[in-house]
Amino acid sequence: MFILLGEESLFWVYALAKLFDRIVWVFSLALTAFIIAYVWYITVPSERTIDTNMPVIFGERILLPLPRKVSELTVEEAILLRRSIREYTNEPVNLSDLAMILWAAYGITEPKLGFRAAPSAGATYPLEIYVVIGERGVKYSEGFLAGGIYKYEPHSHTLTLVKGGDYRGELMGASLGQRWVGEAPLSVVICAVFERTTWIYGERGRVRYVPMEAGHAGQNIYLMATALNYGAVVVGAFDDGLVAKIINSKPEEKPLYVIPIGVPRSPPKTSFEDIWEYIKSRR
């Protein structure tokens, strides 16, 4: 038996059929997108699923081990043992330790507001941090990090390769031949984009706030390096233009510090008892 439909009924049947087709099409598209996303999620390493104790290397980008408590040394002990160390062994620096040193220098300490480990005038954060790594200068579980110039990104806690090669000799030459720059397995180079601060504070930012901030970051590097049984020394005597050329920094990024870091040949051994005796003898 056939049912004859009028024109209006046929119109609605046609409209419903078109609507159904559209719903099926949208559902199919959504399902396809979900399948693609799911396959990507289970096959591509994610920053949310990595072992936070281990680095993950994606070509030129290194996801550093996440910040954590790593030292049994107290703040007081780190301050007591902090020295300017210029003599290093041939031992490399652990990548996990380098990650902590970089975090201590300028890493994120307050995620909601993006505050960092070093205080900054107006939270303008003018500093940019590079790392000059020598061949076999930094080790991790699978071997050694490739020698080269790397840049630190605080928000993602990553290193990105700027250019490959061992530039320690060139950096030593640019640092007026100071041999500890060439002998250390790595050097941290702190640069500043002064305009980030001076547009608010004017010349005071250039002559006071930005250099002070570099000093804060430098002291943090000292203390974390000490806590992890490394030695460091801050270097300010260098050719600014040559250092900038070596690290391939942007024109607005001006070098302020070169900080060699390595395992000290003679670790400091001062005790609090030594300090007590010194103070008592002068009272």
mmCIF file of C-alpha atoms in Angstrom:
data_model
loop_
_atom_site.group_PDB
_atom_site.id
_atom_site.type_symbol
_atom_site.label_atom_id
_atom_site.label_comp_id
_atom_site.label_asym_id
_atom_site.label_seq_id
_atom_site.Cartn_x
_atom_site.Cartn_y
_atom_site.Cartn_z
ATOM 1 C CA MET A 1 0.000 0.000 0.000
ATOM 2 C CA PHE A 2 1.331 3.389 -0.983
ATOM 3 C CA ILE A 3 0.811 6.616 0.908
ATOM 4 C CA LEU A 4 0.525 9.702 -1.221
ATOM 5 C CA LEU A 5 2.113 12.764 0.328
ATOM 6 C CA GLY A 6 1.281 16.318 -0.435
ATOM 7 C CA GLU A 7 3.846 18.917 -1.449
ATOM 8 C CA GLU A 8 4.166 20.254 2.111
ATOM 9 C CA SER A 9 4.744 16.752 3.515
ATOM 10 C CA LEU A 10 7.337 16.030 0.843
ATOM 11 C CA PHE A 11 9.112 19.263 1.726
ATOM 12 C CA TRP A 12 9.411 18.245 5.384
ATOM 13 C CA VAL A 13 10.566 14.739 4.520
ATOM 14 C CA TYR A 14 13.242 16.233 2.283
ATOM 15 C CA ALA A 15 14.239 18.755 4.956
ATOM 16 C CA LEU A 16 14.526 16.064 7.631
ATOM 17 C CA ALA A 17 16.580 13.894 5.297
ATOM 18 C CA LYS A 18 18.974 16.782 4.610
ATOM 19 C CA LEU A 19 19.212 17.515 8.344
ATOM 20 C CA PHE A 20 19.965 13.862 9.045
ATOM 21 C CA ASP A 21 22.675 13.879 6.365
ATOM 22 C CA ARG A 22 24.220 16.998 7.907
ATOM 23 C CA ILE A 23 24.151 15.463 11.401
ATOM 24 C CA VAL A 24 25.833 12.309 10.091
ATOM 25 C CA TRP A 25 28.456 14.426 8.306
ATOM 26 C CA VAL A 26 29.234 16.500 11.412
ATOM 27 C CA PHE A 27 29.368 13.378 13.575
ATOM 28 C CA SER A 28 31.712 11.669 11.102
ATOM 29 C CA LEU A 29 33.957 14.726 11.024
ATOM 30 C CA ALA A 30 34.056 14.911 14.825
ATOM 31 C CA LEU A 31 34.766 11.182 15.095
ATOM 32 C CA THR A 32 37.599 11.464 12.570
ATOM 33 C CA ALA A 33 39.116 14.384 14.475
ATOM 34 C CA PHE A 34 38.846 12.442 17.727
ATOM 35 C CA ILE A 35 40.561 9.391 16.224
ATOM 36 C CA ILE A 36 43.400 11.518 14.819
ATOM 37 C CA ALA A 37 43.860 13.314 18.144
ATOM 38 C CA TYR A 38 43.816 10.046 20.068
ATOM 39 C CA VAL A 39 46.365 8.403 17.769
ATOM 40 C CA TRP A 40 48.610 11.490 18.103
ATOM 41 C CA TYR A 41 48.219 11.454 21.877
ATOM 42 C CA ILE A 42 49.270 7.826 22.305
ATOM 43 C CA THR A 43 52.139 7.942 19.787
ATOM 44 C CA VAL A 44 53.728 11.377 20.328
ATOM 45 C CA PRO A 45 55.443 12.112 23.670
ATOM 46 C CA SER A 46 53.595 14.757 25.622
ATOM 47 C CA GLU A 47 54.994 17.197 28.125
ATOM 48 C CA ARG A 48 52.136 16.157 30.399
ATOM 49 C CA THR A 49 53.049 12.489 30.329
ATOM 50 C CA ILE A 50 56.857 12.521 30.395
ATOM 51 C CA ASP A 51 58.862 11.284 33.335
ATOM 52 C CA THR A 52 59.592 14.586 35.043
ATOM 53 C CA ASN A 53 62.941 13.262 36.270
ATOM 54 C CA MET A 54 64.239 12.668 32.750
ATOM 55 C CA PRO A 55 65.013 15.038 29.873
ATOM 56 C CA VAL A 56 63.198 14.586 26.580
ATOM 57 C CA ILE A 57 64.976 15.683 23.414
ATOM 58 C CA PHE A 58 62.986 16.669 20.322
ATOM 59 C CA GLY A 59 65.667 17.503 17.769
ATOM 60 C CA GLU A 60 66.936 20.965 18.704
ATOM 61 C CA ARG A 61 64.595 21.352 21.699
ATOM 62 C CA ILE A 62 65.250 19.814 25.111
ATOM 63 C CA LEU A 63 62.504 19.443 27.698
ATOM 64 C CA LEU A 64 64.485 19.729 30.916
ATOM 65 C CA PRO A 65 63.741 17.685 34.051
ATOM 66 C CA LEU A 66 61.236 19.622 36.126
ATOM 67 C CA PRO A 67 62.330 21.647 39.186
ATOM 68 C CA ARG A 68 62.359 19.796 42.495
ATOM 69 C CA LYS A 69 64.187 19.597 45.806
ATOM 70 C CA VAL A 70 67.514 18.002 44.953
ATOM 71 C CA SER A 71 70.018 19.045 47.610
ATOM 72 C CA GLU A 72 70.439 18.240 51.281
ATOM 73 C CA LEU A 73 72.535 21.376 51.696
ATOM 74 C CA THR A 74 70.764 24.146 53.586
ATOM 75 C CA VAL A 75 70.673 27.757 52.410
ATOM 76 C CA GLU A 76 73.050 28.637 55.238
ATOM 77 C CA GLU A 77 75.530 25.978 54.142
ATOM 78 C CA ALA A 78 75.340 27.034 50.492
ATOM 79 C CA ILE A 79 76.104 30.638 51.474
ATOM 80 C CA LEU A 80 78.959 29.468 53.698
ATOM 81 C CA LEU A 81 80.558 27.383 50.914
ATOM 82 C CA ARG A 82 79.985 29.740 47.998
ATOM 83 C CA ARG A 83 83.260 30.643 46.306
ATOM 84 C CA SER A 84 84.471 31.931 42.964
ATOM 85 C CA ILE A 85 85.895 28.684 41.558
ATOM 86 C CA ARG A 86 88.303 28.886 38.609
ATOM 87 C CA GLU A 87 89.828 25.387 38.613
ATOM 88 C CA TYR A 88 87.732 22.465 37.343
ATOM 89 C CA THR A 89 88.151 18.750 36.786
ATOM 90 C CA ASN A 90 87.392 17.142 33.425
ATOM 91 C CA GLU A 91 84.071 15.800 34.699
ATOM 92 C CA PRO A 92 80.911 16.883 32.853
ATOM 93 C CA VAL A 93 77.884 18.544 34.400
ATOM 94 C CA ASN A 94 74.728 16.448 34.735
ATOM 95 C CA LEU A 95 71.882 17.755 32.578
ATOM 96 C CA SER A 96 69.477 17.422 35.509
ATOM 97 C CA ASP A 97 71.800 19.648 37.568
ATOM 98 C CA LEU A 98 72.095 22.190 34.763
ATOM 99 C CA ALA A 99 68.290 22.268 34.659
ATOM 100 C CA MET A 100 68.196 23.170 38.350
ATOM 101 C CA ILE A 101 70.886 25.836 37.948
ATOM 102 C CA LEU A 102 68.937 27.474 35.115
ATOM 103 C CA TRP A 103 65.714 27.307 37.099
ATOM 104 C CA ALA A 104 67.437 28.891 40.097
ATOM 105 C CA ALA A 105 68.753 31.660 37.869
ATOM 106 C CA TYR A 106 65.538 32.691 36.142
ATOM 107 C CA GLY A 107 62.961 29.917 36.308
ATOM 108 C CA ILE A 108 59.284 30.263 37.133
ATOM 109 C CA THR A 109 58.458 30.244 40.853
ATOM 110 C CA GLU A 110 54.866 31.563 40.782
ATOM 111 C CA PRO A 111 52.852 30.106 37.887
ATOM 112 C CA LYS A 112 49.747 32.284 38.190
ATOM 113 C CA LEU A 113 51.664 35.535 37.753
ATOM 114 C CA GLY A 114 54.769 34.215 36.028
ATOM 115 C CA PHE A 115 57.138 35.419 38.734
ATOM 116 C CA ARG A 116 60.690 34.124 38.505
ATOM 117 C CA ALA A 117 63.497 33.078 40.830
ATOM 118 C CA ALA A 118 65.236 36.461 40.552
ATOM 119 C CA PRO A 119 63.412 39.654 41.608
ATOM 120 C CA SER A 120 62.710 42.082 38.771
ATOM 121 C CA ALA A 121 61.745 45.764 38.818
ATOM 122 C CA GLY A 122 58.092 45.902 37.797
ATOM 123 C CA ALA A 123 58.285 42.219 36.807
ATOM 124 C CA THR A 124 59.702 43.368 33.459
ATOM 125 C CA TYR A 125 62.179 40.445 33.297
ATOM 126 C CA PRO A 126 64.742 41.876 30.876
ATOM 127 C CA LEU A 127 67.209 38.981 31.061
ATOM 128 C CA GLU A 128 67.829 36.287 28.447
ATOM 129 C CA ILE A 129 69.972 33.280 29.304
ATOM 130 C CA TYR A 130 72.254 31.336 26.967
ATOM 131 C CA VAL A 131 74.409 28.298 27.727
ATOM 132 C CA VAL A 132 77.690 27.573 25.935
ATOM 133 C CA ILE A 133 78.249 23.815 26.214
ATOM 134 C CA GLY A 134 81.464 22.074 25.232
ATOM 135 C CA GLU A 135 81.805 18.636 23.674
ATOM 136 C CA ARG A 136 81.097 16.012 26.350
ATOM 137 C CA GLY A 137 80.432 18.880 28.722
ATOM 138 C CA VAL A 138 76.923 17.871 29.779
ATOM 139 C CA LYS A 139 75.845 14.280 30.328
ATOM 140 C CA TYR A 140 72.499 12.554 30.741
ATOM 141 C CA SER A 141 71.289 8.966 30.893
ATOM 142 C CA GLU A 142 71.755 8.264 27.186
ATOM 143 C CA GLY A 143 75.114 9.945 26.662
ATOM 144 C CA PHE A 144 76.252 13.521 26.207
ATOM 145 C CA LEU A 145 74.418 16.594 25.047
ATOM 146 C CA ALA A 146 75.744 17.906 21.742
ATOM 147 C CA GLY A 147 78.142 20.793 22.154
ATOM 148 C CA GLY A 148 76.705 24.126 21.119
ATOM 149 C CA ILE A 149 74.985 27.349 22.044
ATOM 150 C CA TYR A 150 71.613 26.863 23.742
ATOM 151 C CA LYS A 151 68.961 29.318 24.897
ATOM 152 C CA TYR A 152 66.871 28.838 28.036
ATOM 153 C CA GLU A 153 63.102 29.385 27.969
ATOM 154 C CA PRO A 154 61.808 29.802 31.550
ATOM 155 C CA HIS A 155 58.064 29.303 30.966
ATOM 156 C CA SER A 156 58.474 25.892 29.333
ATOM 157 C CA HIS A 157 61.733 25.112 31.179
ATOM 158 C CA THR A 158 63.433 24.109 27.941
ATOM 159 C CA LEU A 159 66.715 24.551 26.123
ATOM 160 C CA THR A 160 66.746 25.240 22.394
ATOM 161 C CA LEU A 161 69.848 24.746 20.270
ATOM 162 C CA VAL A 162 70.934 28.002 18.630
ATOM 163 C CA LYS A 163 73.931 26.542 16.822
ATOM 164 C CA GLY A 164 76.064 23.449 17.194
ATOM 165 C CA GLY A 165 79.771 23.203 17.968
ATOM 166 C CA ASP A 166 82.222 23.729 20.806
ATOM 167 C CA TYR A 167 82.622 27.495 21.231
ATOM 168 C CA ARG A 168 84.411 27.507 24.587
ATOM 169 C CA GLY A 169 87.729 28.526 23.017
ATOM 170 C CA GLU A 170 86.137 31.429 21.184
ATOM 171 C CA LEU A 171 84.293 32.486 24.328
ATOM 172 C CA MET A 172 87.581 32.380 26.252
ATOM 173 C CA GLY A 173 89.175 34.616 23.626
ATOM 174 C CA ALA A 174 86.280 37.051 23.861
ATOM 175 C CA SER A 175 86.717 36.968 27.658
ATOM 176 C CA LEU A 176 90.245 38.392 27.385
ATOM 177 C CA GLY A 177 91.855 34.958 27.532
ATOM 178 C CA GLN A 178 90.565 33.943 30.967
ATOM 179 C CA ARG A 179 91.358 30.229 30.767
ATOM 180 C CA TRP A 180 88.613 29.059 33.155
ATOM 181 C CA VAL A 181 86.092 30.130 30.526
ATOM 182 C CA GLY A 182 87.699 27.709 28.083
ATOM 183 C CA GLU A 183 88.324 24.924 30.595
ATOM 184 C CA ALA A 184 84.871 24.749 32.209
ATOM 185 C CA PRO A 185 82.501 22.221 30.608
ATOM 186 C CA LEU A 186 79.947 24.996 30.157
ATOM 187 C CA SER A 187 79.336 28.685 30.694
ATOM 188 C CA VAL A 188 76.065 30.489 31.300
ATOM 189 C CA VAL A 189 75.823 33.824 29.485
ATOM 190 C CA ILE A 190 73.310 36.316 30.860
ATOM 191 C CA CYS A 191 72.106 38.994 28.450
ATOM 192 C CA ALA A 192 69.675 41.863 28.959
ATOM 193 C CA VAL A 193 67.068 43.557 26.808
ATOM 194 C CA PHE A 194 67.248 46.925 28.563
ATOM 195 C CA GLU A 195 64.193 48.339 26.792
ATOM 196 C CA ARG A 196 61.867 45.981 28.643
ATOM 197 C CA THR A 197 62.690 47.888 31.813
ATOM 198 C CA THR A 198 63.665 51.363 30.591
ATOM 199 C CA TRP A 199 60.333 52.007 28.875
ATOM 200 C CA ILE A 200 58.867 52.136 32.382
ATOM 201 C CA TYR A 201 61.776 53.335 34.523
ATOM 202 C CA GLY A 202 63.899 55.277 32.060
ATOM 203 C CA GLU A 203 67.635 55.616 32.643
ATOM 204 C CA ARG A 204 67.318 54.318 36.209
ATOM 205 C CA GLY A 205 66.390 50.956 34.705
ATOM 206 C CA ARG A 206 69.535 50.934 32.567
ATOM 207 C CA VAL A 207 72.071 51.936 35.210
ATOM 208 C CA ARG A 208 70.469 50.337 38.251
ATOM 209 C CA TYR A 209 67.537 47.914 37.942
ATOM 210 C CA VAL A 210 68.739 45.711 35.076
ATOM 211 C CA PRO A 211 72.325 45.271 36.370
ATOM 212 C CA MET A 212 70.920 44.546 39.837
ATOM 213 C CA GLU A 213 68.685 41.840 38.366
ATOM 214 C CA ALA A 214 71.619 40.218 36.591
ATOM 215 C CA GLY A 215 73.398 40.165 39.952
ATOM 216 C CA HIS A 216 70.416 38.487 41.606
ATOM 217 C CA ALA A 217 70.380 35.771 38.918
ATOM 218 C CA GLY A 218 74.150 35.368 39.165
ATOM 219 C CA GLN A 219 74.024 34.817 42.920
ATOM 220 C CA ASN A 220 71.256 32.256 42.477
ATOM 221 C CA ILE A 221 73.494 30.414 40.013
ATOM 222 C CA TYR A 222 76.335 30.495 42.537
ATOM 223 C CA LEU A 223 74.183 29.098 45.338
ATOM 224 C CA MET A 224 72.519 26.343 43.323
ATOM 225 C CA ALA A 225 75.847 25.319 41.791
ATOM 226 C CA THR A 226 77.325 25.146 45.297
ATOM 227 C CA ALA A 227 74.373 23.109 46.579
ATOM 228 C CA LEU A 228 74.935 20.607 43.753
ATOM 229 C CA ASN A 229 78.709 20.373 44.374
ATOM 230 C CA TYR A 230 79.786 22.458 41.396
ATOM 231 C CA GLY A 231 81.924 25.563 41.258
ATOM 232 C CA ALA A 232 81.218 28.778 39.374
ATOM 233 C CA VAL A 233 82.767 32.190 38.823
ATOM 234 C CA VAL A 234 81.169 35.327 37.419
ATOM 235 C CA VAL A 235 83.112 37.043 34.641
ATOM 236 C CA GLY A 236 82.498 40.622 33.548
ATOM 237 C CA ALA A 237 85.695 41.288 31.598
ATOM 238 C CA PHE A 238 84.848 40.448 27.993
ATOM 239 C CA ASP A 239 84.294 41.985 24.586
ATOM 240 C CA ASP A 240 80.539 42.536 24.455
ATOM 241 C CA GLY A 241 80.317 42.446 20.677
ATOM 242 C CA LEU A 242 82.359 39.260 20.336
ATOM 243 C CA VAL A 243 80.360 37.448 23.011
ATOM 244 C CA ALA A 244 77.105 38.486 21.342
ATOM 245 C CA LYS A 245 78.409 37.223 17.990
ATOM 246 C CA ILE A 246 79.541 33.894 19.451
ATOM 247 C CA ILE A 247 76.204 33.122 21.102
ATOM 248 C CA ASN A 248 74.272 34.520 18.126
ATOM 249 C CA SER A 249 72.119 36.695 20.386
ATOM 250 C CA LYS A 250 69.589 39.162 19.028
ATOM 251 C CA PRO A 251 70.786 42.768 18.509
ATOM 252 C CA GLU A 252 68.786 44.021 21.491
ATOM 253 C CA GLU A 253 70.222 41.338 23.835
ATOM 254 C CA LYS A 254 73.342 42.782 25.490
ATOM 255 C CA PRO A 255 75.737 40.412 27.334
ATOM 256 C CA LEU A 256 76.270 41.218 31.029
ATOM 257 C CA TYR A 257 77.727 38.058 32.569
ATOM 258 C CA VAL A 258 79.744 35.027 31.518
ATOM 259 C CA ILE A 259 79.598 32.346 34.238
ATOM 260 C CA PRO A 260 81.753 29.212 33.814
ATOM 261 C CA ILE A 261 80.509 26.193 35.794
ATOM 262 C CA GLY A 262 82.200 22.874 36.499
ATOM 263 C CA VAL A 263 83.249 20.348 39.115
ATOM 264 C CA PRO A 264 85.808 22.105 41.365
ATOM 265 C CA ARG A 265 89.303 20.666 41.719
ATOM 266 C CA SER A 266 89.411 21.780 45.349
ATOM 267 C CA PRO A 267 85.947 22.143 46.890
ATOM 268 C CA PRO A 268 85.718 24.671 49.751
ATOM 269 C CA LYS A 269 85.652 23.112 53.222
ATOM 270 C CA THR A 270 84.937 25.982 55.586
ATOM 271 C CA SER A 271 82.791 25.094 58.602
ATOM 272 C CA PHE A 272 80.623 27.267 60.810
ATOM 273 C CA GLU A 273 83.046 26.521 63.639
ATOM 274 C CA ASP A 274 85.770 28.216 61.578
ATOM 275 C CA ILE A 275 83.566 31.282 61.236
ATOM 276 C CA TRP A 276 82.813 31.289 64.959
ATOM 277 C CA GLU A 277 86.506 31.307 65.800
ATOM 278 C CA TYR A 278 87.155 34.132 63.355
ATOM 279 C CA ILE A 279 84.320 36.266 64.747
ATOM 280 C CA LYS A 280 85.226 35.555 68.385
ATOM 281 C CA SER A 281 88.817 36.607 67.807
ATOM 282 C CA ARG A 282 87.630 40.015 66.631
ATOM 283 C CA ARG A 283 85.149 40.805 69.381
#
